[in-house]
Structure formats: C-alpha cells, structure tokens
Tab-separated table of C-alpha atoms in Angstrom:
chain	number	residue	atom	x	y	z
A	670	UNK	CA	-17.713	-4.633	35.054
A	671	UNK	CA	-16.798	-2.494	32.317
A	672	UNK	CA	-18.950	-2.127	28.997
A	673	UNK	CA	-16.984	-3.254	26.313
A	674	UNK	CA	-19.942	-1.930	23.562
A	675	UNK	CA	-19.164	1.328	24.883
A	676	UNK	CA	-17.811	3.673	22.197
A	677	UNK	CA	-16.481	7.645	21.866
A	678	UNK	CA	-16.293	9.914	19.124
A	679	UNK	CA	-12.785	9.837	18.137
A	680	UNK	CA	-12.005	12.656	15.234
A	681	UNK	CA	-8.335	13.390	13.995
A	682	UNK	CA	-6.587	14.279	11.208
A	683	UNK	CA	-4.512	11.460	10.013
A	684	UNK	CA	-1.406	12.296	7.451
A	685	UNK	CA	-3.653	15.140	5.875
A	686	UNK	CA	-7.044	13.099	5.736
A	687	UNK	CA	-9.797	13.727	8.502
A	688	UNK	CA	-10.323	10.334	10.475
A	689	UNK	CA	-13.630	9.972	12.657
A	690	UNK	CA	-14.621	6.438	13.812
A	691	UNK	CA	-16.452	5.649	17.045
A	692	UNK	CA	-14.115	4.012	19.263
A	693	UNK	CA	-14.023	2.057	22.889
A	694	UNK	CA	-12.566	4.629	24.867
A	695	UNK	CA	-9.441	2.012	25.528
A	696	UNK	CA	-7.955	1.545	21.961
A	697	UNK	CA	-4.972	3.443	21.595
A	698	UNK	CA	-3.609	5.309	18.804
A	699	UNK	CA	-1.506	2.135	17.430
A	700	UNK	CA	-4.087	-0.252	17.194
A	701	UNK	CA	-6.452	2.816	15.754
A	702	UNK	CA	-3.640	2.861	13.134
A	703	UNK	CA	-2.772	-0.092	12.697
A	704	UNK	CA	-5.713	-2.503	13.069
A	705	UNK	CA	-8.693	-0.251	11.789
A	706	UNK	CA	-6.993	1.501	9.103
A	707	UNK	CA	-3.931	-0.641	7.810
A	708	UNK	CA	-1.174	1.712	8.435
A	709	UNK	CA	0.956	-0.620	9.013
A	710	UNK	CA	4.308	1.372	8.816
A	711	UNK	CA	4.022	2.090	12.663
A	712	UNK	CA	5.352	-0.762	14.358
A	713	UNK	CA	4.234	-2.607	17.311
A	714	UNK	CA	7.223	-3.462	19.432
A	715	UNK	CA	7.262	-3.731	23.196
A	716	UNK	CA	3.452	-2.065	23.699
A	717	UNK	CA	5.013	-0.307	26.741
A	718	UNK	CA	6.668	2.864	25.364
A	719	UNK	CA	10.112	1.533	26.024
A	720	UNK	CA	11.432	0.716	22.269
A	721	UNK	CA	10.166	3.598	20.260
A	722	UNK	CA	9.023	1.430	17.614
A	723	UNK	CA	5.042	2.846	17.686
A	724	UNK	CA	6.796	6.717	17.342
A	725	UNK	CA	4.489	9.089	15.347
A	726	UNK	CA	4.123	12.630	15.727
A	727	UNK	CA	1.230	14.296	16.743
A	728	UNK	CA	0.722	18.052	16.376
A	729	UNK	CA	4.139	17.986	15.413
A	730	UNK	CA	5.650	16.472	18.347
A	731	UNK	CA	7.026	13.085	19.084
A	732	UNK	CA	4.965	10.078	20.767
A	733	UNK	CA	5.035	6.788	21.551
A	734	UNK	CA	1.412	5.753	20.282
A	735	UNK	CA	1.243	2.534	22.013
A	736	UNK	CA	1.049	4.766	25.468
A	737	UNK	CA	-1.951	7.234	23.741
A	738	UNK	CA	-5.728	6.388	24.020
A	739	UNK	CA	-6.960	7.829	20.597
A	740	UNK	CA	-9.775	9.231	22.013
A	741	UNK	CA	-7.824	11.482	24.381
A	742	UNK	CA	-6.195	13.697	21.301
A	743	UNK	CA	-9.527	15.149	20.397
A	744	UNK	CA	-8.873	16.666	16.559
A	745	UNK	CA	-5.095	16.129	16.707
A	746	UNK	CA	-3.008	16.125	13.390
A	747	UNK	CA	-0.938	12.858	13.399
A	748	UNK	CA	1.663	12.057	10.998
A	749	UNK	CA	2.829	8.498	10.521
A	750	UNK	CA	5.351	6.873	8.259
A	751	UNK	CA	2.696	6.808	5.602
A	752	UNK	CA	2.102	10.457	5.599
A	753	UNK	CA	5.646	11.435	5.771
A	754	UNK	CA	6.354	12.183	1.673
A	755	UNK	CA	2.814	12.466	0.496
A	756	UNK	CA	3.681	13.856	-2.959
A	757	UNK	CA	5.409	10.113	-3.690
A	758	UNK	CA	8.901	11.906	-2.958
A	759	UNK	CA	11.101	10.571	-0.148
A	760	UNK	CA	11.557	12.825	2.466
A	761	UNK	CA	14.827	14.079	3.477
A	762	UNK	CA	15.415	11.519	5.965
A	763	UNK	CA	13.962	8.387	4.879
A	764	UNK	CA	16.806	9.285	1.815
A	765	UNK	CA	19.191	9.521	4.446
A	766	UNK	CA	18.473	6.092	6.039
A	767	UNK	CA	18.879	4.548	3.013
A	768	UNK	CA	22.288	6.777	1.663
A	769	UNK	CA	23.858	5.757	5.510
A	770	UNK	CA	22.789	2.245	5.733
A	771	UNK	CA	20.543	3.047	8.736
A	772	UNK	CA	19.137	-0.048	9.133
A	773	UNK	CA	19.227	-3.568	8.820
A	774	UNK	CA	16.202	-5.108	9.593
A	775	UNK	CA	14.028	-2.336	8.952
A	776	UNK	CA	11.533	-2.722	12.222
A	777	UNK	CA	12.835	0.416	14.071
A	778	UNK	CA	13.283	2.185	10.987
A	779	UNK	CA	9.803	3.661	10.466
A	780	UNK	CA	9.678	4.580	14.272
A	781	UNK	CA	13.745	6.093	14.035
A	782	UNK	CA	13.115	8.110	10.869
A	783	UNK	CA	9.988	10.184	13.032
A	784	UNK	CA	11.592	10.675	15.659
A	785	UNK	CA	14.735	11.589	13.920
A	786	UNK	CA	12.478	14.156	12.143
A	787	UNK	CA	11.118	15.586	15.210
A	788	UNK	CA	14.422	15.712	16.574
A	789	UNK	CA	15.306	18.208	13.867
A	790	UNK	CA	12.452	20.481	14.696
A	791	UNK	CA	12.885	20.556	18.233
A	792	UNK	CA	16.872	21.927	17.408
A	793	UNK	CA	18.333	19.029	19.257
A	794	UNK	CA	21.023	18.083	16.447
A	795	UNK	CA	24.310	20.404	17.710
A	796	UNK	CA	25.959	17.287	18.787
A	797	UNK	CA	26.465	13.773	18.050
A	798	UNK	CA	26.103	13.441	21.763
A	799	UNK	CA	23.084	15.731	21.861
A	800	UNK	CA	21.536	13.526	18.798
A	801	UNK	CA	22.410	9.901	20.687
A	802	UNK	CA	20.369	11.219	24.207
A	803	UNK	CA	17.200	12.700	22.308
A	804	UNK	CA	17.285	9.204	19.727
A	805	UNK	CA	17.598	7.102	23.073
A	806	UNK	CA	14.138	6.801	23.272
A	807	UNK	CA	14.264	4.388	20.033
A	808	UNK	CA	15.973	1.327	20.165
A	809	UNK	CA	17.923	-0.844	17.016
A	810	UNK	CA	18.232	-4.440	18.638
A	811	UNK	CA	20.579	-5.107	14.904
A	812	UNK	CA	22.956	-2.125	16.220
A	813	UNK	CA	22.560	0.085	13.496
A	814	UNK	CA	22.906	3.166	15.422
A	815	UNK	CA	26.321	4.648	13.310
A	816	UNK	CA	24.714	5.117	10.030
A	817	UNK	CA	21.140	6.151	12.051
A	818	UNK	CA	23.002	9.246	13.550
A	819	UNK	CA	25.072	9.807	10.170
A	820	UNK	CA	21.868	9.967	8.405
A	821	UNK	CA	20.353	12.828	11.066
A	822	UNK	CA	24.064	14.390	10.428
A	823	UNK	CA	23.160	14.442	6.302
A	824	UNK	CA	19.970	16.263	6.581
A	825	UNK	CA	21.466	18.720	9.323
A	826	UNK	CA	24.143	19.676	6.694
A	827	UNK	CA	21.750	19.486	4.175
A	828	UNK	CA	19.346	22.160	5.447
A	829	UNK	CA	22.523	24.057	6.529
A	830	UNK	CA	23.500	24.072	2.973
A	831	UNK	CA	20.547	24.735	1.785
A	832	UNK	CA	19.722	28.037	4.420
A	833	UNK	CA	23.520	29.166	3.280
A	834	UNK	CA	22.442	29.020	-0.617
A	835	UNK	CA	19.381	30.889	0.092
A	836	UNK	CA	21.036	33.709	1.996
A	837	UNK	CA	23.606	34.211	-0.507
C-alpha cells in the first residue's frame, strides 16, 4: 500500500519566480499549477496527453503537463500562459490569436498559443503543411484551426519583417 503522506522536494522556476513546495511524488505538473498555485490559464482537458490543452513549455520546449510528475523536472524553468507577457504587454502571438480570430471558445487557446510559440523556436513554420503536423498535437473541438495557423503565419512574417528592417 502506498503512503499517500509521502512528500518530495519539488523546486522549479515558474514564469520567472522560484517555486519549491513539498509534493507527493504523484502530482503532476498541471495539478501543481493549477490546484496549488491558481494558474489557471493551463487547461485541463483530456488528462491523457491527447488534446494539448495542459501545453506549457519547460526549458523552452513543448509539453503536455498532464503526462509530467512535477517532481521529475528537478529545477526546470516552466513557462505557462501566465508568464508568457510578463511586462503586461501581449506577446506576439496571443495578438495574433486575437487579430485572426483564433478561437472561439477560448479552452484550447492558452494551450495553442504555447505550443504555437514553441513551434516558432523549433523552425517548424516553412509551411502551412509543416505548421498543421507540428500544431496536431493540440486540438480545437469549435474548428478554429484557419485563423490558428493564420495567426502563426502573422508572427512568422512579422519577425521576418522585423530581421529584414534590422539588416538594412
């Protein structure tokens, strides 16, 4: 029978702030968000990795934090909705969502817009065929994937535009 009083260190850094909290070694990274320290702008969808909804980055990269035990990403920096424009400024793509009409409900939005970021920094944007396989992962039951790869198309031409004003 397991010990449910149980607990391990658990220290991260969570959208800029350190985190540390004694955990049970089974709470994952959602419910560490979510449920002990209300950021609620990851969303709990299918709690099996299969709708991207939970989507955060950690050290930069894209996961599914419904499938992560948050004790297993010992000092990791994790960046959640929340943490995405700190200085009160939108970033690039949450403007985007909203300029393409990227959503409808909004319940996949906060889970779309980080992966969509990630997608940019891991250079998978050359095609809108390129951008609908790495986005698969996240999934709009409204439909609202037009205006979800139009916005990812904005802030590619964006940051080409603005790389071509800073070499000239």
């Amino acid at each position: 029978m397991t010990d449910v009083s149980v607990t391990s260190p658990c220290h991260l850094r969570i959208n800029g702030k350190s985190c540390s909290a004694d955990l049970p070694p089974s709470v994952t990274l959602l419910d560490l968000l979510r449920e002990r320290l209300d950021l609620t702008g990851t969303k709990k969808g299918c709690d099996h990795g299969q709708c991207g909804a939970c989507t955060v980055l950690v050290d930069g990269k894209r996961v599914k934090s419904c499938l992560i035990l948050a004790v297993s990403i010992p000092n990791a920096e994790v960046t959640t909705i929340e943490g995405l424009a700190p200085d009160g400024h939108l970033h690039p793509m949450q403007q985007a969502f909203i300029d393409r009409d990227a959503f409808q409900c909004g319940y996949c939005t906060p889970g779309q817009i980080m992966s969509a970021v990630a997608l940019l920094e891991e250079g998978h944007v050359r095609t809108r065929e390129e951008i609908r396989e790495f986005m698969s992962g996240n999934l709009c039951r409204c439909g609202a994937y037009n205006g979800i790869i139009e916005a990812i198309e904005q802030v590619v031409a964006q940051r080409q535009q603005d790389r071509a004003g800073e070499a000239a």
